[in-house]
PDB file of C-alpha atoms and ligand atoms in Angstrom:
ATOM      1  CA  UNK A   1     -10.724  10.437 -15.372  1.00 97.00           C
ATOM      2  CA  UNK A   2     -10.017  12.319 -12.499  1.00 98.00           C
ATOM      3  CA  UNK A   3     -13.302  14.441 -10.990  1.00 98.00           C
ATOM      4  CA  UNK A   4     -11.901  16.545  -7.885  1.00 97.00           C
ATOM      5  CA  UNK A   5     -14.695  18.339  -6.304  1.00 95.00           C
ATOM      6  CA  UNK A   6     -13.697  20.852  -3.988  1.00 90.00           C
ATOM      7  CA  UNK A   7     -15.732  22.789  -1.956  1.00 87.00           C
ATOM      8  CA  UNK A   8     -14.901  25.976  -3.411  1.00 87.00           C
ATOM      9  CA  UNK A   9     -14.213  24.640  -7.178  1.00 92.00           C
ATOM     10  CA  UNK A  10     -14.102  21.889  -9.250  1.00 96.00           C
ATOM     11  CA  UNK A  11     -11.521  20.243 -10.836  1.00 97.00           C
ATOM     12  CA  UNK A  12     -11.086  17.622 -13.702  1.00 97.00           C
ATOM     13  CA  UNK A  13      -9.058  15.839 -15.886  1.00 97.00           C
ATOM     14  CA  UNK A  14      -8.910  13.484 -19.213  1.00 97.00           C
ATOM     15  CA  UNK A  15      -5.546  12.096 -18.094  1.00 96.00           C
ATOM     16  CA  UNK A  16      -2.889  10.016 -19.875  1.00 94.00           C
ATOM     17  CA  UNK A  17      -1.860   6.343 -18.112  1.00 87.00           C
ATOM     18  CA  UNK A  18       1.583   8.252 -17.995  1.00 87.00           C
ATOM     19  CA  UNK A  19      -0.062  11.431 -16.215  1.00 89.00           C
ATOM     20  CA  UNK A  20      -0.124  13.394 -18.919  1.00 93.00           C
ATOM     21  CA  UNK A  21      -3.192  15.435 -18.861  1.00 96.00           C
ATOM     22  CA  UNK A  22      -4.968  15.608 -22.269  1.00 97.00           C
ATOM     23  CA  UNK A  23      -8.377  17.706 -21.161  1.00 97.00           C
ATOM     24  CA  UNK A  24     -10.000  19.516 -18.140  1.00 97.00           C
ATOM     25  CA  UNK A  25     -11.725  21.446 -15.936  1.00 97.00           C
ATOM     26  CA  UNK A  26     -12.439  23.863 -13.572  1.00 96.00           C
ATOM     27  CA  UNK A  27     -15.585  25.965 -11.471  1.00 96.00           C
ATOM     28  CA  UNK A  28     -16.996  27.305  -9.002  1.00 95.00           C
ATOM     29  CA  UNK A  29     -18.601  24.047  -7.201  1.00 95.00           C
ATOM     30  CA  UNK A  30     -22.318  23.947  -6.403  1.00 94.00           C
ATOM     31  CA  UNK A  31     -22.489  22.727  -2.640  1.00 90.00           C
ATOM     32  CA  UNK A  32     -25.300  24.946  -2.558  1.00 92.00           C
ATOM     33  CA  UNK A  33     -27.111  23.200  -4.893  1.00 93.00           C
ATOM     34  CA  UNK A  34     -27.012  19.519  -2.596  1.00 93.00           C
ATOM     35  CA  UNK A  35     -25.646  15.907  -4.768  1.00 94.00           C
ATOM     36  CA  UNK A  36     -27.914  15.980  -7.009  1.00 94.00           C
ATOM     37  CA  UNK A  37     -26.491  19.636  -8.968  1.00 95.00           C
ATOM     38  CA  UNK A  38     -22.925  17.942  -7.605  1.00 95.00           C
ATOM     39  CA  UNK A  39     -23.469  15.302  -9.611  1.00 96.00           C
ATOM     40  CA  UNK A  40     -24.922  16.751 -12.855  1.00 96.00           C
ATOM     41  CA  UNK A  41     -21.697  19.184 -12.761  1.00 97.00           C
ATOM     42  CA  UNK A  42     -19.679  15.883 -12.253  1.00 97.00           C
ATOM     43  CA  UNK A  43     -21.901  14.556 -15.602  1.00 97.00           C
ATOM     44  CA  UNK A  44     -21.528  17.404 -17.453  1.00 97.00           C
ATOM     45  CA  UNK A  45     -17.415  17.968 -16.006  1.00 97.00           C
ATOM     46  CA  UNK A  46     -17.225  14.454 -17.658  1.00 96.00           C
ATOM     47  CA  UNK A  47     -18.444  15.247 -21.352  1.00 96.00           C
ATOM     48  CA  UNK A  48     -16.828  18.295 -21.248  1.00 96.00           C
ATOM     49  CA  UNK A  49     -12.855  16.814 -21.140  1.00 96.00           C
ATOM     50  CA  UNK A  50     -13.410  13.684 -23.604  1.00 95.00           C
ATOM     51  CA  UNK A  51     -15.149  11.340 -20.370  1.00 93.00           C
ATOM     52  CA  UNK A  52     -16.167   8.609 -22.845  1.00 92.00           C
ATOM     53  CA  UNK A  53     -12.661   8.301 -24.154  1.00 92.00           C
ATOM     54  CA  UNK A  54     -11.085   7.031 -20.435  1.00 96.00           C
ATOM     55  CA  UNK A  55     -12.124   3.884 -19.312  1.00 95.00           C
ATOM     56  CA  UNK A  56     -12.730   4.476 -15.446  1.00 97.00           C
ATOM     57  CA  UNK A  57     -13.355   7.580 -13.058  1.00 98.00           C
ATOM     58  CA  UNK A  58     -11.666   8.332 -10.197  1.00 98.00           C
ATOM     59  CA  UNK A  59     -13.810  10.488  -7.765  1.00 97.00           C
ATOM     60  CA  UNK A  60     -11.948  12.611  -5.365  1.00 96.00           C
ATOM     61  CA  UNK A  61     -15.063  14.904  -2.653  1.00 95.00           C
ATOM     62  CA  UNK A  62     -14.306  17.516   0.189  1.00 90.00           C
ATOM     63  CA  UNK A  63     -15.652  14.505   2.919  1.00 87.00           C
ATOM     64  CA  UNK A  64     -15.141  11.872   4.890  1.00 87.00           C
ATOM     65  CA  UNK A  65     -15.871   8.002   2.254  1.00 91.00           C
ATOM     66  CA  UNK A  66     -16.768   5.360   3.643  1.00 91.00           C
ATOM     67  CA  UNK A  67     -14.216   2.764   0.569  1.00 90.00           C
ATOM     68  CA  UNK A  68     -16.526  -0.335   1.086  1.00 90.00           C
ATOM     69  CA  UNK A  69     -19.436   1.134   0.286  1.00 93.00           C
ATOM     70  CA  UNK A  70     -18.722   3.870  -1.755  1.00 94.00           C
ATOM     71  CA  UNK A  71     -20.662   6.363   0.909  1.00 94.00           C
ATOM     72  CA  UNK A  72     -19.962  10.625   1.184  1.00 93.00           C
ATOM     73  CA  UNK A  73     -20.495   9.795   5.035  1.00 90.00           C
ATOM     74  CA  UNK A  74     -22.266  13.367   6.580  1.00 84.00           C
ATOM     75  CA  UNK A  75     -19.847  15.559   7.287  1.00 73.00           C
ATOM     76  CA  UNK A  76     -18.583  18.581   8.215  1.00 68.00           C
ATOM     77  CA  UNK A  77     -17.273  18.793   4.227  1.00 73.00           C
ATOM     78  CA  UNK A  78     -20.674  19.470   2.372  1.00 81.00           C
ATOM     79  CA  UNK A  79     -23.434  18.780   5.167  1.00 83.00           C
ATOM     80  CA  UNK A  80     -24.829  16.322   2.834  1.00 89.00           C
ATOM     81  CA  UNK A  81     -26.327  13.352   4.058  1.00 90.00           C
ATOM     82  CA  UNK A  82     -25.012   9.566   4.062  1.00 93.00           C
ATOM     83  CA  UNK A  83     -24.559   9.815   0.147  1.00 95.00           C
ATOM     84  CA  UNK A  84     -24.073   7.146  -2.436  1.00 96.00           C
ATOM     85  CA  UNK A  85     -22.402   9.072  -4.741  1.00 96.00           C
ATOM     86  CA  UNK A  86     -20.323   6.756  -6.746  1.00 97.00           C
ATOM     87  CA  UNK A  87     -22.455   3.548  -7.857  1.00 97.00           C
ATOM     88  CA  UNK A  88     -24.964   6.812  -8.729  1.00 97.00           C
ATOM     89  CA  UNK A  89     -21.661   8.563 -11.181  1.00 97.00           C
ATOM     90  CA  UNK A  90     -20.561   4.966 -12.177  1.00 97.00           C
ATOM     91  CA  UNK A  91     -24.202   3.626 -12.907  1.00 97.00           C
ATOM     92  CA  UNK A  92     -25.510   7.223 -14.513  1.00 96.00           C
ATOM     93  CA  UNK A  93     -22.008   7.242 -16.908  1.00 96.00           C
ATOM     94  CA  UNK A  94     -21.194   3.243 -17.376  1.00 96.00           C
ATOM     95  CA  UNK A  95     -18.092   3.414 -16.212  1.00 96.00           C
ATOM     96  CA  UNK A  96     -16.797   2.418 -12.843  1.00 97.00           C
ATOM     97  CA  UNK A  97     -16.146   5.177 -10.727  1.00 97.00           C
ATOM     98  CA  UNK A  98     -13.209   4.219  -7.547  1.00 97.00           C
ATOM     99  CA  UNK A  99     -14.193   7.508  -4.786  1.00 96.00           C
ATOM    100  CA  UNK A 100     -12.271   8.762  -2.279  1.00 94.00           C
ATOM    101  CA  UNK A 101     -11.671  12.001  -0.499  1.00 93.00           C
ATOM    102  CA  UNK A 102     -10.549  14.511  -2.376  1.00 93.00           C
ATOM    103  CA  UNK A 103      -6.623  15.816  -0.466  1.00 93.00           C
ATOM    104  CA  UNK A 104      -5.997  11.569  -0.425  1.00 94.00           C
ATOM    105  CA  UNK A 105      -6.520  11.703  -4.181  1.00 96.00           C
ATOM    106  CA  UNK A 106      -4.598  15.053  -4.322  1.00 96.00           C
ATOM    107  CA  UNK A 107      -2.404  13.200  -1.766  1.00 97.00           C
ATOM    108  CA  UNK A 108      -2.048   9.589  -3.992  1.00 97.00           C
ATOM    109  CA  UNK A 109      -1.138  12.646  -7.114  1.00 96.00           C
ATOM    110  CA  UNK A 110       2.038  13.811  -5.947  1.00 97.00           C
ATOM    111  CA  UNK A 111       3.137  10.468  -5.087  1.00 97.00           C
ATOM    112  CA  UNK A 112       2.921   7.925  -8.255  1.00 96.00           C
ATOM    113  CA  UNK A 113       3.591  11.188 -10.789  1.00 95.00           C
ATOM    114  CA  UNK A 114       4.450  14.640  -9.355  1.00 96.00           C
ATOM    115  CA  UNK A 115       6.826  15.867  -6.379  1.00 97.00           C
ATOM    116  CA  UNK A 116       6.332  12.042  -3.881  1.00 97.00           C
ATOM    117  CA  UNK A 117       7.099  10.164  -6.678  1.00 96.00           C
ATOM    118  CA  UNK A 118       9.510   6.676  -5.522  1.00 95.00           C
ATOM    119  CA  UNK A 119       9.461   8.077  -1.789  1.00 97.00           C
ATOM    120  CA  UNK A 120       8.271   4.789   0.302  1.00 97.00           C
ATOM    121  CA  UNK A 121       7.639   6.889   3.273  1.00 98.00           C
ATOM    122  CA  UNK A 122       5.752  10.436   2.539  1.00 98.00           C
ATOM    123  CA  UNK A 123       3.188  12.433   4.086  1.00 98.00           C
ATOM    124  CA  UNK A 124       1.626  15.522   2.136  1.00 97.00           C
ATOM    125  CA  UNK A 125      -0.332  18.556   3.767  1.00 97.00           C
ATOM    126  CA  UNK A 126      -2.988  20.559   1.883  1.00 95.00           C
ATOM    127  CA  UNK A 127      -4.523  24.211   2.529  1.00 95.00           C
ATOM    128  CA  UNK A 128      -7.582  25.420   1.439  1.00 91.00           C
ATOM    129  CA  UNK A 129     -10.940  25.840   2.781  1.00 88.00           C
ATOM    130  CA  UNK A 130      -9.909  22.825   4.523  1.00 90.00           C
ATOM    131  CA  UNK A 131      -6.830  21.282   5.635  1.00 93.00           C
ATOM    132  CA  UNK A 132      -6.400  17.378   4.381  1.00 92.00           C
ATOM    133  CA  UNK A 133      -3.824  15.340   4.246  1.00 92.00           C
ATOM    134  CA  UNK A 134      -2.910  12.051   2.525  1.00 95.00           C
ATOM    135  CA  UNK A 135      -0.356   8.700   4.160  1.00 97.00           C
ATOM    136  CA  UNK A 136       2.102   7.272   2.152  1.00 97.00           C
ATOM    137  CA  UNK A 137       3.187   4.804   4.980  1.00 96.00           C
ATOM    138  CA  UNK A 138       5.858   1.930   3.242  1.00 97.00           C
ATOM    139  CA  UNK A 139       5.071   1.472   0.020  1.00 97.00           C
ATOM    140  CA  UNK A 140       2.041   2.196   0.992  1.00 95.00           C
ATOM    141  CA  UNK A 141      -1.076   4.899   1.203  1.00 95.00           C
ATOM    142  CA  UNK A 142      -2.818   4.787   4.494  1.00 94.00           C
ATOM    143  CA  UNK A 143      -6.429   3.749   4.584  1.00 89.00           C
ATOM    144  CA  UNK A 144      -7.123   3.679   7.229  1.00 88.00           C
ATOM    145  CA  UNK A 145     -10.328   1.039   9.503  1.00 86.00           C
ATOM    146  CA  UNK A 146     -12.799   2.494   6.793  1.00 81.00           C
ATOM    147  CA  UNK A 147     -11.142   5.179   4.190  1.00 81.00           C
ATOM    148  CA  UNK A 148     -11.152   8.003   6.513  1.00 81.00           C
ATOM    149  CA  UNK A 149      -7.605   8.234   7.349  1.00 85.00           C
ATOM    150  CA  UNK A 150      -5.498  11.625   7.189  1.00 84.00           C
ATOM    151  CA  UNK A 151      -7.415  13.848   8.847  1.00 85.00           C
ATOM    152  CA  UNK A 152      -4.446  15.696   9.946  1.00 92.00           C
ATOM    153  CA  UNK A 153      -6.218  19.326   9.596  1.00 93.00           C
ATOM    154  CA  UNK A 154      -8.206  18.387  12.488  1.00 94.00           C
ATOM    155  CA  UNK A 155      -5.288  17.805  14.855  1.00 96.00           C
ATOM    156  CA  UNK A 156      -5.474  19.690  17.955  1.00 96.00           C
ATOM    157  CA  UNK A 157      -2.950  22.485  18.689  1.00 97.00           C
ATOM    158  CA  UNK A 158      -4.301  23.976  21.715  1.00 96.00           C
ATOM    159  CA  UNK A 159      -7.017  22.800  23.989  1.00 95.00           C
ATOM    160  CA  UNK A 160      -8.907  25.986  24.821  1.00 95.00           C
ATOM    161  CA  UNK A 161      -8.432  27.305  20.443  1.00 94.00           C
ATOM    162  CA  UNK A 162     -11.139  28.240  18.110  1.00 94.00           C
ATOM    163  CA  UNK A 163     -14.435  26.135  17.714  1.00 93.00           C
ATOM    164  CA  UNK A 164     -13.351  23.895  14.800  1.00 94.00           C
ATOM    165  CA  UNK A 165     -16.042  23.516  11.193  1.00 88.00           C
ATOM    166  CA  UNK A 166     -15.567  19.472  13.342  1.00 88.00           C
ATOM    167  CA  UNK A 167     -17.482  20.579  17.453  1.00 92.00           C
ATOM    168  CA  UNK A 168     -13.398  20.766  18.598  1.00 94.00           C
ATOM    169  CA  UNK A 169     -11.277  22.323  19.460  1.00 96.00           C
ATOM    170  CA  UNK A 170      -8.425  24.302  18.404  1.00 97.00           C
ATOM    171  CA  UNK A 171      -7.838  22.472  15.524  1.00 97.00           C
ATOM    172  CA  UNK A 172      -5.167  23.521  13.497  1.00 98.00           C
ATOM    173  CA  UNK A 173      -8.099  23.590  10.707  1.00 96.00           C
ATOM    174  CA  UNK A 174      -9.255  27.156  12.549  1.00 97.00           C
ATOM    175  CA  UNK A 175      -6.156  28.648  12.496  1.00 98.00           C
ATOM    176  CA  UNK A 176      -4.344  28.629   8.647  1.00 97.00           C
ATOM    177  CA  UNK A 177      -7.672  27.195   6.349  1.00 96.00           C
ATOM    178  CA  UNK A 178      -8.964  29.779   3.683  1.00 95.00           C
ATOM    179  CA  UNK A 179     -12.592  29.608   6.691  1.00 94.00           C
ATOM    180  CA  UNK A 180     -10.116  29.011   9.534  1.00 96.00           C
ATOM    181  CA  UNK A 181      -7.930  32.375   8.246  1.00 97.00           C
ATOM    182  CA  UNK A 182     -11.499  34.491   7.552  1.00 95.00           C
ATOM    183  CA  UNK A 183     -14.037  34.002  10.409  1.00 95.00           C
ATOM    184  CA  UNK A 184     -10.469  34.750  12.405  1.00 95.00           C
ATOM    185  CA  UNK A 185     -10.299  37.991  10.785  1.00 96.00           C
ATOM    186  CA  UNK A 186     -13.458  39.253  10.699  1.00 94.00           C
ATOM    187  CA  UNK A 187     -13.717  38.056  14.754  1.00 94.00           C
ATOM    188  CA  UNK A 188     -10.811  40.315  15.382  1.00 95.00           C
ATOM    189  CA  UNK A 189     -10.195  43.539  17.418  1.00 96.00           C
ATOM    190  CA  UNK A 190      -8.213  44.863  14.282  1.00 96.00           C
ATOM    191  CA  UNK A 191     -10.397  44.590  11.830  1.00 95.00           C
ATOM    192  CA  UNK A 192     -11.623  47.952  11.472  1.00 94.00           C
ATOM    193  CA  UNK A 193      -7.878  48.960  11.275  1.00 94.00           C
ATOM    194  CA  UNK A 194      -6.454  46.436   8.597  1.00 94.00           C
ATOM    195  CA  UNK A 195      -6.938  46.420   4.735  1.00 92.00           C
ATOM    196  CA  UNK A 196      -9.440  43.730   5.269  1.00 92.00           C
ATOM    197  CA  UNK A 197     -12.393  45.457   5.879  1.00 88.00           C
ATOM    198  CA  UNK A 198     -13.218  46.625   3.620  1.00 76.00           C
ATOM    199  CA  UNK A 199     -14.582  43.527   0.975  1.00 73.00           C
ATOM    200  CA  UNK A 200     -15.843  40.720   1.446  1.00 86.00           C
ATOM    201  CA  UNK A 201     -13.348  38.648   3.214  1.00 92.00           C
ATOM    202  CA  UNK A 202     -10.858  34.129   2.742  1.00 91.00           C
ATOM    203  CA  UNK A 203      -8.267  32.995   2.601  1.00 91.00           C
ATOM    204  CA  UNK A 204      -7.262  34.653  -0.702  1.00 92.00           C
ATOM    205  CA  UNK A 205      -8.094  38.098   0.534  1.00 94.00           C
ATOM    206  CA  UNK A 206      -6.080  37.492   3.479  1.00 96.00           C
ATOM    207  CA  UNK A 207      -3.706  36.242   1.498  1.00 95.00           C
ATOM    208  CA  UNK A 208      -3.914  39.822  -0.933  1.00 95.00           C
ATOM    209  CA  UNK A 209      -3.460  41.748   2.676  1.00 96.00           C
ATOM    210  CA  UNK A 210      -0.397  39.926   3.343  1.00 97.00           C
ATOM    211  CA  UNK A 211       1.140  40.361   0.121  1.00 96.00           C
ATOM    212  CA  UNK A 212       0.567  44.739   1.172  1.00 96.00           C
ATOM    213  CA  UNK A 213       2.207  44.271   4.616  1.00 97.00           C
ATOM    214  CA  UNK A 214      -1.397  44.949   6.676  1.00 97.00           C
ATOM    215  CA  UNK A 215      -0.538  44.188   9.951  1.00 97.00           C
ATOM    216  CA  UNK A 216      -3.816  41.798  10.774  1.00 97.00           C
ATOM    217  CA  UNK A 217      -2.974  39.836   7.495  1.00 97.00           C
ATOM    218  CA  UNK A 218       0.095  39.732   8.791  1.00 98.00           C
ATOM    219  CA  UNK A 219      -0.480  38.591  12.216  1.00 98.00           C
ATOM    220  CA  UNK A 220      -3.068  35.996  11.046  1.00 98.00           C
ATOM    221  CA  UNK A 221      -0.098  34.318   8.747  1.00 98.00           C
ATOM    222  CA  UNK A 222       2.005  34.125  11.567  1.00 98.00           C
ATOM    223  CA  UNK A 223      -0.213  32.076  13.352  1.00 98.00           C
ATOM    224  CA  UNK A 224      -1.339  29.671  11.587  1.00 98.00           C
ATOM    225  CA  UNK A 225       2.665  29.110  10.565  1.00 98.00           C
ATOM    226  CA  UNK A 226       2.628  28.629  14.391  1.00 98.00           C
ATOM    227  CA  UNK A 227      -0.320  26.468  13.957  1.00 98.00           C
ATOM    228  CA  UNK A 228       0.761  24.205  11.313  1.00 98.00           C
ATOM    229  CA  UNK A 229       3.824  23.947  12.057  1.00 98.00           C
ATOM    230  CA  UNK A 230       3.278  22.560  15.762  1.00 98.00           C
ATOM    231  CA  UNK A 231       0.529  19.911  13.649  1.00 98.00           C
ATOM    232  CA  UNK A 232       3.297  18.652  10.632  1.00 98.00           C
ATOM    233  CA  UNK A 233       6.710  18.518  13.228  1.00 97.00           C
ATOM    234  CA  UNK A 234       3.453  15.842  15.225  1.00 96.00           C
ATOM    235  CA  UNK A 235       2.995  14.027  12.679  1.00 97.00           C
ATOM    236  CA  UNK A 236       6.046  13.907  10.899  1.00 97.00           C
ATOM    237  CA  UNK A 237       6.620  12.266  14.583  1.00 97.00           C
ATOM    238  CA  UNK A 238       3.781   9.731  14.306  1.00 95.00           C
ATOM    239  CA  UNK A 239       4.972   8.612  10.913  1.00 96.00           C
ATOM    240  CA  UNK A 240       8.514   9.767  10.886  1.00 96.00           C
ATOM    241  CA  UNK A 241       8.194  10.519   6.601  1.00 98.00           C
ATOM    242  CA  UNK A 242      11.457  10.835   4.540  1.00 98.00           C
ATOM    243  CA  UNK A 243       8.434  13.591   3.024  1.00 98.00           C
ATOM    244  CA  UNK A 244       6.585  16.593   3.427  1.00 98.00           C
ATOM    245  CA  UNK A 245       4.265  17.787   0.988  1.00 98.00           C
ATOM    246  CA  UNK A 246       2.723  20.837   1.081  1.00 98.00           C
ATOM    247  CA  UNK A 247      -0.395  22.393  -1.143  1.00 96.00           C
ATOM    248  CA  UNK A 248      -2.322  24.269  -1.816  1.00 93.00           C
ATOM    249  CA  UNK A 249      -3.770  27.468  -2.921  1.00 92.00           C
ATOM    250  CA  UNK A 250      -3.417  28.967   0.533  1.00 96.00           C
ATOM    251  CA  UNK A 251       0.326  27.601   0.589  1.00 96.00           C
ATOM    252  CA  UNK A 252       0.927  29.823  -1.336  1.00 95.00           C
ATOM    253  CA  UNK A 253       0.642  33.192   0.341  1.00 97.00           C
ATOM    254  CA  UNK A 254       3.591  34.936   0.993  1.00 97.00           C
ATOM    255  CA  UNK A 255       6.295  33.456   3.314  1.00 98.00           C
ATOM    256  CA  UNK A 256       3.630  30.707   4.464  1.00 98.00           C
ATOM    257  CA  UNK A 257       5.497  27.977   2.691  1.00 98.00           C
ATOM    258  CA  UNK A 258       8.540  29.309   3.912  1.00 98.00           C
ATOM    259  CA  UNK A 259       7.377  29.060   7.843  1.00 98.00           C
ATOM    260  CA  UNK A 260       5.621  26.286   8.099  1.00 98.00           C
ATOM    261  CA  UNK A 261       8.778  24.256   7.180  1.00 97.00           C
ATOM    262  CA  UNK A 262      10.809  25.464   9.195  1.00 98.00           C
ATOM    263  CA  UNK A 263       8.660  25.548  12.300  1.00 98.00           C
ATOM    264  CA  UNK A 264       8.636  21.451  11.052  1.00 98.00           C
ATOM    265  CA  UNK A 265      12.018  20.903  11.556  1.00 97.00           C
ATOM    266  CA  UNK A 266      11.446  23.126  15.180  1.00 97.00           C
ATOM    267  CA  UNK A 267       9.182  21.406  15.875  1.00 95.00           C
ATOM    268  CA  UNK A 268       9.480  17.093  15.505  1.00 96.00           C
ATOM    269  CA  UNK A 269      11.568  15.420  17.750  1.00 96.00           C
ATOM    270  CA  UNK A 270      15.586  15.660  16.621  1.00 96.00           C
ATOM    271  CA  UNK A 271      16.173  12.270  15.436  1.00 95.00           C
ATOM    272  CA  UNK A 272      12.913  13.440  12.693  1.00 95.00           C
ATOM    273  CA  UNK A 273      14.362  16.666  11.167  1.00 95.00           C
ATOM    274  CA  UNK A 274      15.956  15.252   8.468  1.00 96.00           C
ATOM    275  CA  UNK A 275      13.188  14.944   6.549  1.00 98.00           C
ATOM    276  CA  UNK A 276      12.954  17.148   3.530  1.00 98.00           C
ATOM    277  CA  UNK A 277       9.652  19.238   3.139  1.00 98.00           C
ATOM    278  CA  UNK A 278       9.128  20.122   0.085  1.00 98.00           C
ATOM    279  CA  UNK A 279       5.900  22.493  -1.887  1.00 97.00           C
ATOM    280  CA  UNK A 280       3.711  20.210  -4.528  1.00 97.00           C
ATOM    281  CA  UNK A 281       4.330  19.509  -7.838  1.00 96.00           C
ATOM    282  CA  UNK A 282       1.746  19.347  -9.546  1.00 94.00           C
ATOM    283  CA  UNK A 283      -0.612  22.295  -7.948  1.00 89.00           C
ATOM    284  CA  UNK A 284      -4.557  22.117  -8.923  1.00 89.00           C
ATOM    285  CA  UNK A 285      -4.563  19.986 -10.340  1.00 94.00           C
ATOM    286  CA  UNK A 286      -2.502  17.019  -7.730  1.00 95.00           C
ATOM    287  CA  UNK A 287      -6.561  16.212  -7.213  1.00 96.00           C
ATOM    288  CA  UNK A 288      -7.867  14.860 -10.360  1.00 97.00           C
ATOM    289  CA  UNK A 289      -4.289  13.210 -11.666  1.00 97.00           C
ATOM    290  CA  UNK A 290      -3.757  11.613  -8.814  1.00 97.00           C
ATOM    291  CA  UNK A 291      -8.235   9.562  -8.960  1.00 97.00           C
ATOM    292  CA  UNK A 292      -8.054   9.187 -12.861  1.00 97.00           C
ATOM    293  CA  UNK A 293      -4.266   7.506 -11.095  1.00 96.00           C
ATOM    294  CA  UNK A 294      -6.104   6.008  -8.534  1.00 96.00           C
ATOM    295  CA  UNK A 295      -9.513   4.833 -10.534  1.00 96.00           C
ATOM    296  CA  UNK A 296      -6.910   2.307 -12.957  1.00 94.00           C
ATOM    297  CA  UNK A 297      -6.440   0.721  -9.053  1.00 92.00           C
ATOM    298  CA  UNK A 298      -9.441  -1.640  -9.195  1.00 87.00           C
ATOM    299  CA  UNK A 299      -9.604  -2.925 -13.654  1.00 85.00           C
TER     300      UNK A 299
HETATM  301 ZN1   ZN B   1     -11.967  20.195  13.443  1.00 69.96          ZN
END
């Protein structure tokens, strides 16, 4: 079974060993309730998808994880203190739990069962409420020293750019994530003449305004595409993947994917331009499916 705990949505899926989704649920993450409330949600989702039939649980969570200790670390996503989430959930559900960052799990999902199947060198970048990703290098998941590798959202693309949630300036997340787009829209002098001024602003609202050809939204999309292209070019230059998989709800914004795919190729080294850039194929459930797949590894 896989549970994908994002900052906005929690998704859970019961998955066969072949990667077929047998049952799934999706609901808003109770972020304001803190670790206890999210643990309750995960346990309830476990029961609703028939988790008693599973042999192990994989959990992907929007935050930095110490993989060895199974601890979600204090960070700019959920604002939890260090929480031993793996052992708490394993004790409660009486089942082994594997814990990773949510987009690391989504990367594994796309690699083993989605758009990256069979690829030995690939990078996946997911643009949602935040931006994250993961890398497969020479056939192995890049984890980093403690399992915190792959935070591509905090690649700075402008030294004096807008302040990011991590405290640094000019991170691509501050330009192109759902939160970043909303923050930039709210502080833009052109807001009063934009259709965005009429309702609550989030990534989905900016996407809707792009659909309506709103001038401010189109400009924010183009700036997001430029920032993502620059960051993707840097990642491609560092890791030389064969394949880049782009996913996340913000990537569904009209015209964004095409601009990023073209822009990434324009901004990477000429020797790396044979890289293929594709959309994710598992959609909304890539994180839960990847988490379920990774739960089997220790067994
Ligand atoms: Zn940052």
